[in-house]
Amino acid sequence: MYTARKRRRIQLLLASAALLAASTVLVGYALRDGVSYFRSPTEILSELPPATETFRVGGLVAERSVHRQEGGGIEFQVTDGASSVVVRYMGILPDLFSEGQGVVALGTFDGSKFLASEILAKHDENYMPREVVEALKEQGVYRQQE
């Protein structure tokens, strides 16, 4: 039979396992809103995401696609070389935002346009977000910066 000492040890182990499981569930629940997946324009157009899903889209800002809107908004196209998605953004763009440069936008897709809540631009002439590089390599249009 179990002695009192062994019984306490087993109870302590079971209580510790239960606390670990509960804390893991709580951390996962707390972080679920902070996770945003990355998609390339080709992935968005091949499988349209739900309008409520927040995710990131990235690629290059297409040449001659930046258009200022009345009221301070801006529209531009993000391309991965194979497909393009129109991005609409209301707000101040990063200083390094320009045509032909890498960009990542966070927001939702309404079926025709990506409604961005945040725009991230590269921070120097050699940097491009890893997800953008991978998506461009998959499309076969990635050009190594020199």
PDB file of C-alpha atoms in Angstrom:
ATOM      1  CA  MET A   1       0.000   0.000   0.000  1.00  0.00           C
ATOM      2  CA  TYR A   2       0.910   3.620  -0.255  1.00  0.00           C
ATOM      3  CA  THR A   3       2.341   5.310   2.755  1.00  0.00           C
ATOM      4  CA  ALA A   4       1.244   8.795   3.731  1.00  0.00           C
ATOM      5  CA  ARG A   5       4.483  10.178   2.314  1.00  0.00           C
ATOM      6  CA  LYS A   6       3.979   8.555  -1.111  1.00  0.00           C
ATOM      7  CA  ARG A   7       0.331   9.645  -1.186  1.00  0.00           C
ATOM      8  CA  ARG A   8       1.333  13.297  -0.554  1.00  0.00           C
ATOM      9  CA  ARG A   9       3.989  13.093  -3.260  1.00  0.00           C
ATOM     10  CA  ILE A  10       1.438  11.784  -5.773  1.00  0.00           C
ATOM     11  CA  GLN A  11      -1.048  14.490  -4.766  1.00  0.00           C
ATOM     12  CA  LEU A  12       1.637  17.146  -5.184  1.00  0.00           C
ATOM     13  CA  LEU A  13       2.546  15.842  -8.655  1.00  0.00           C
ATOM     14  CA  LEU A  14      -1.106  15.766  -9.760  1.00  0.00           C
ATOM     15  CA  ALA A  15      -1.729  19.276  -8.422  1.00  0.00           C
ATOM     16  CA  SER A  16       1.408  20.552 -10.197  1.00  0.00           C
ATOM     17  CA  ALA A  17       0.317  18.950 -13.485  1.00  0.00           C
ATOM     18  CA  ALA A  18      -3.148  20.503 -13.149  1.00  0.00           C
ATOM     19  CA  LEU A  19      -1.669  23.952 -12.455  1.00  0.00           C
ATOM     20  CA  LEU A  20       0.704  23.628 -15.423  1.00  0.00           C
ATOM     21  CA  ALA A  21      -2.170  22.653 -17.736  1.00  0.00           C
ATOM     22  CA  ALA A  22      -4.343  25.510 -16.473  1.00  0.00           C
ATOM     23  CA  SER A  23      -1.567  28.076 -16.893  1.00  0.00           C
ATOM     24  CA  THR A  24      -0.849  26.832 -20.427  1.00  0.00           C
ATOM     25  CA  VAL A  25      -4.519  27.225 -21.361  1.00  0.00           C
ATOM     26  CA  LEU A  26      -4.654  30.732 -19.855  1.00  0.00           C
ATOM     27  CA  VAL A  27      -1.500  31.872 -21.678  1.00  0.00           C
ATOM     28  CA  GLY A  28      -2.808  30.489 -24.963  1.00  0.00           C
ATOM     29  CA  TYR A  29      -6.144  32.219 -24.454  1.00  0.00           C
ATOM     30  CA  ALA A  30      -4.438  35.531 -23.646  1.00  0.00           C
ATOM     31  CA  LEU A  31      -2.188  35.390 -26.713  1.00  0.00           C
ATOM     32  CA  ARG A  32      -4.791  34.306 -29.275  1.00  0.00           C
ATOM     33  CA  ASP A  33      -5.615  37.895 -30.281  1.00  0.00           C
ATOM     34  CA  GLY A  34      -1.943  38.813 -30.665  1.00  0.00           C
ATOM     35  CA  VAL A  35      -1.259  36.237 -33.373  1.00  0.00           C
ATOM     36  CA  SER A  36      -1.513  37.455 -36.957  1.00  0.00           C
ATOM     37  CA  TYR A  37      -0.637  35.205 -39.858  1.00  0.00           C
ATOM     38  CA  PHE A  38       1.260  36.296 -42.962  1.00  0.00           C
ATOM     39  CA  ARG A  39      -0.129  35.810 -46.470  1.00  0.00           C
ATOM     40  CA  SER A  40       1.164  36.788 -49.876  1.00  0.00           C
ATOM     41  CA  PRO A  41      -1.187  38.398 -52.430  1.00  0.00           C
ATOM     42  CA  THR A  42      -1.331  35.092 -54.357  1.00  0.00           C
ATOM     43  CA  GLU A  43      -2.413  33.211 -51.236  1.00  0.00           C
ATOM     44  CA  ILE A  44      -5.114  35.800 -50.489  1.00  0.00           C
ATOM     45  CA  LEU A  45      -6.593  35.653 -53.979  1.00  0.00           C
ATOM     46  CA  SER A  46      -6.431  31.857 -54.228  1.00  0.00           C
ATOM     47  CA  GLU A  47      -8.290  31.357 -50.940  1.00  0.00           C
ATOM     48  CA  LEU A  48     -10.245  34.392 -49.780  1.00  0.00           C
ATOM     49  CA  PRO A  49      -9.988  34.836 -46.003  1.00  0.00           C
ATOM     50  CA  PRO A  50     -13.037  35.691 -43.878  1.00  0.00           C
ATOM     51  CA  ALA A  51     -13.686  39.424 -43.503  1.00  0.00           C
ATOM     52  CA  THR A  52     -13.236  39.173 -39.729  1.00  0.00           C
ATOM     53  CA  GLU A  53      -9.749  37.636 -39.839  1.00  0.00           C
ATOM     54  CA  THR A  54      -6.843  39.964 -39.075  1.00  0.00           C
ATOM     55  CA  PHE A  55      -3.606  39.008 -40.833  1.00  0.00           C
ATOM     56  CA  ARG A  56      -0.537  40.483 -42.509  1.00  0.00           C
ATOM     57  CA  VAL A  57       0.035  40.841 -46.238  1.00  0.00           C
ATOM     58  CA  GLY A  58       3.429  41.637 -47.670  1.00  0.00           C
ATOM     59  CA  GLY A  59       5.308  42.106 -50.885  1.00  0.00           C
ATOM     60  CA  LEU A  60       6.580  44.962 -52.974  1.00  0.00           C
ATOM     61  CA  VAL A  61       4.691  48.203 -53.515  1.00  0.00           C
ATOM     62  CA  ALA A  62       3.817  48.091 -57.220  1.00  0.00           C
ATOM     63  CA  GLU A  63       5.259  50.851 -59.405  1.00  0.00           C
ATOM     64  CA  ARG A  64       2.850  53.731 -60.181  1.00  0.00           C
ATOM     65  CA  SER A  65       0.159  52.242 -57.897  1.00  0.00           C
ATOM     66  CA  VAL A  66       0.233  54.751 -55.020  1.00  0.00           C
ATOM     67  CA  HIS A  67      -2.820  57.043 -55.091  1.00  0.00           C
ATOM     68  CA  ARG A  68      -3.690  59.607 -52.421  1.00  0.00           C
ATOM     69  CA  GLN A  69      -7.387  59.692 -51.522  1.00  0.00           C
ATOM     70  CA  GLU A  70      -9.477  62.605 -50.328  1.00  0.00           C
ATOM     71  CA  GLY A  71      -9.588  62.725 -46.562  1.00  0.00           C
ATOM     72  CA  GLY A  72      -5.964  61.703 -46.083  1.00  0.00           C
ATOM     73  CA  GLY A  73      -6.167  58.052 -47.089  1.00  0.00           C
ATOM     74  CA  ILE A  74      -3.919  56.234 -49.507  1.00  0.00           C
ATOM     75  CA  GLU A  75      -4.382  53.271 -51.830  1.00  0.00           C
ATOM     76  CA  PHE A  76      -1.604  51.203 -53.348  1.00  0.00           C
ATOM     77  CA  GLN A  77      -0.996  47.725 -54.668  1.00  0.00           C
ATOM     78  CA  VAL A  78       1.151  45.106 -52.974  1.00  0.00           C
ATOM     79  CA  THR A  79       2.525  42.516 -55.372  1.00  0.00           C
ATOM     80  CA  ASP A  80       4.481  39.309 -55.058  1.00  0.00           C
ATOM     81  CA  GLY A  81       5.222  39.247 -58.778  1.00  0.00           C
ATOM     82  CA  ALA A  82       2.351  36.922 -59.656  1.00  0.00           C
ATOM     83  CA  SER A  83      -0.636  38.689 -58.060  1.00  0.00           C
ATOM     84  CA  SER A  84      -1.491  42.066 -56.626  1.00  0.00           C
ATOM     85  CA  VAL A  85      -3.803  43.175 -53.832  1.00  0.00           C
ATOM     86  CA  VAL A  86      -5.100  46.727 -53.388  1.00  0.00           C
ATOM     87  CA  VAL A  87      -4.350  48.085 -49.923  1.00  0.00           C
ATOM     88  CA  ARG A  88      -6.272  51.012 -48.422  1.00  0.00           C
ATOM     89  CA  TYR A  89      -4.743  52.802 -45.442  1.00  0.00           C
ATOM     90  CA  MET A  90      -5.848  55.810 -43.417  1.00  0.00           C
ATOM     91  CA  GLY A  91      -3.002  57.362 -41.495  1.00  0.00           C
ATOM     92  CA  ILE A  92       0.569  58.500 -41.717  1.00  0.00           C
ATOM     93  CA  LEU A  93       2.860  56.285 -43.770  1.00  0.00           C
ATOM     94  CA  PRO A  94       6.370  55.398 -42.602  1.00  0.00           C
ATOM     95  CA  ASP A  95       9.101  57.674 -43.967  1.00  0.00           C
ATOM     96  CA  LEU A  96      10.704  54.787 -45.857  1.00  0.00           C
ATOM     97  CA  PHE A  97       7.515  53.825 -47.721  1.00  0.00           C
ATOM     98  CA  SER A  98       7.988  54.076 -51.496  1.00  0.00           C
ATOM     99  CA  GLU A  99       7.172  52.299 -54.733  1.00  0.00           C
ATOM    100  CA  GLY A 100       9.222  49.211 -55.503  1.00  0.00           C
ATOM    101  CA  GLN A 101      10.118  48.681 -51.829  1.00  0.00           C
ATOM    102  CA  GLY A 102       9.113  45.921 -49.432  1.00  0.00           C
ATOM    103  CA  VAL A 103       6.113  46.500 -47.203  1.00  0.00           C
ATOM    104  CA  VAL A 104       4.023  44.551 -44.697  1.00  0.00           C
ATOM    105  CA  ALA A 105       0.463  45.636 -43.856  1.00  0.00           C
ATOM    106  CA  LEU A 106      -1.693  44.437 -40.964  1.00  0.00           C
ATOM    107  CA  GLY A 107      -5.462  44.433 -41.362  1.00  0.00           C
ATOM    108  CA  THR A 108      -8.453  42.646 -42.887  1.00  0.00           C
ATOM    109  CA  PHE A 109      -9.558  41.749 -46.423  1.00  0.00           C
ATOM    110  CA  ASP A 110     -13.092  42.785 -47.388  1.00  0.00           C
ATOM    111  CA  GLY A 111     -13.245  40.677 -50.560  1.00  0.00           C
ATOM    112  CA  SER A 112     -11.805  43.277 -52.918  1.00  0.00           C
ATOM    113  CA  LYS A 113      -9.405  45.437 -50.887  1.00  0.00           C
ATOM    114  CA  PHE A 114      -7.114  44.948 -47.942  1.00  0.00           C
ATOM    115  CA  LEU A 115      -8.053  47.457 -45.228  1.00  0.00           C
ATOM    116  CA  ALA A 116      -4.821  48.141 -43.367  1.00  0.00           C
ATOM    117  CA  SER A 117      -4.618  49.335 -39.799  1.00  0.00           C
ATOM    118  CA  GLU A 118      -0.812  49.385 -39.736  1.00  0.00           C
ATOM    119  CA  ILE A 119       1.914  49.701 -42.388  1.00  0.00           C
ATOM    120  CA  LEU A 120       5.502  48.583 -41.862  1.00  0.00           C
ATOM    121  CA  ALA A 121       8.226  49.560 -44.325  1.00  0.00           C
ATOM    122  CA  LYS A 122      11.772  48.297 -44.546  1.00  0.00           C
ATOM    123  CA  HIS A 123      14.256  50.127 -42.360  1.00  0.00           C
ATOM    124  CA  ASP A 124      17.263  50.285 -44.691  1.00  0.00           C
ATOM    125  CA  GLU A 125      18.178  49.536 -48.280  1.00  0.00           C
ATOM    126  CA  ASN A 126      19.139  45.903 -47.544  1.00  0.00           C
ATOM    127  CA  TYR A 127      16.284  44.802 -45.304  1.00  0.00           C
ATOM    128  CA  MET A 128      13.109  43.060 -46.376  1.00  0.00           C
ATOM    129  CA  PRO A 129      10.861  41.139 -43.970  1.00  0.00           C
ATOM    130  CA  ARG A 130      11.605  37.398 -43.947  1.00  0.00           C
ATOM    131  CA  GLU A 131       8.028  36.482 -44.892  1.00  0.00           C
ATOM    132  CA  VAL A 132       8.154  38.785 -47.923  1.00  0.00           C
ATOM    133  CA  VAL A 133      11.474  37.299 -49.083  1.00  0.00           C
ATOM    134  CA  GLU A 134      10.101  33.759 -48.741  1.00  0.00           C
ATOM    135  CA  ALA A 135       6.912  34.617 -50.643  1.00  0.00           C
ATOM    136  CA  LEU A 136       8.883  36.312 -53.434  1.00  0.00           C
ATOM    137  CA  LYS A 137      11.289  33.338 -53.664  1.00  0.00           C
ATOM    138  CA  GLU A 138       8.317  30.967 -54.007  1.00  0.00           C
ATOM    139  CA  GLN A 139       7.068  33.072 -56.921  1.00  0.00           C
ATOM    140  CA  GLY A 140      10.554  33.141 -58.488  1.00  0.00           C
ATOM    141  CA  VAL A 141      10.780  36.951 -58.567  1.00  0.00           C
ATOM    142  CA  TYR A 142      13.095  37.644 -55.625  1.00  0.00           C
ATOM    143  CA  ARG A 143      16.084  39.840 -56.487  1.00  0.00           C
ATOM    144  CA  GLN A 144      19.008  39.788 -54.061  1.00  0.00           C
ATOM    145  CA  GLN A 145      19.926  43.289 -52.890  1.00  0.00           C
ATOM    146  CA  GLU A 146      23.538  44.180 -53.564  1.00  0.00           C
TER     147      GLU A 146
END
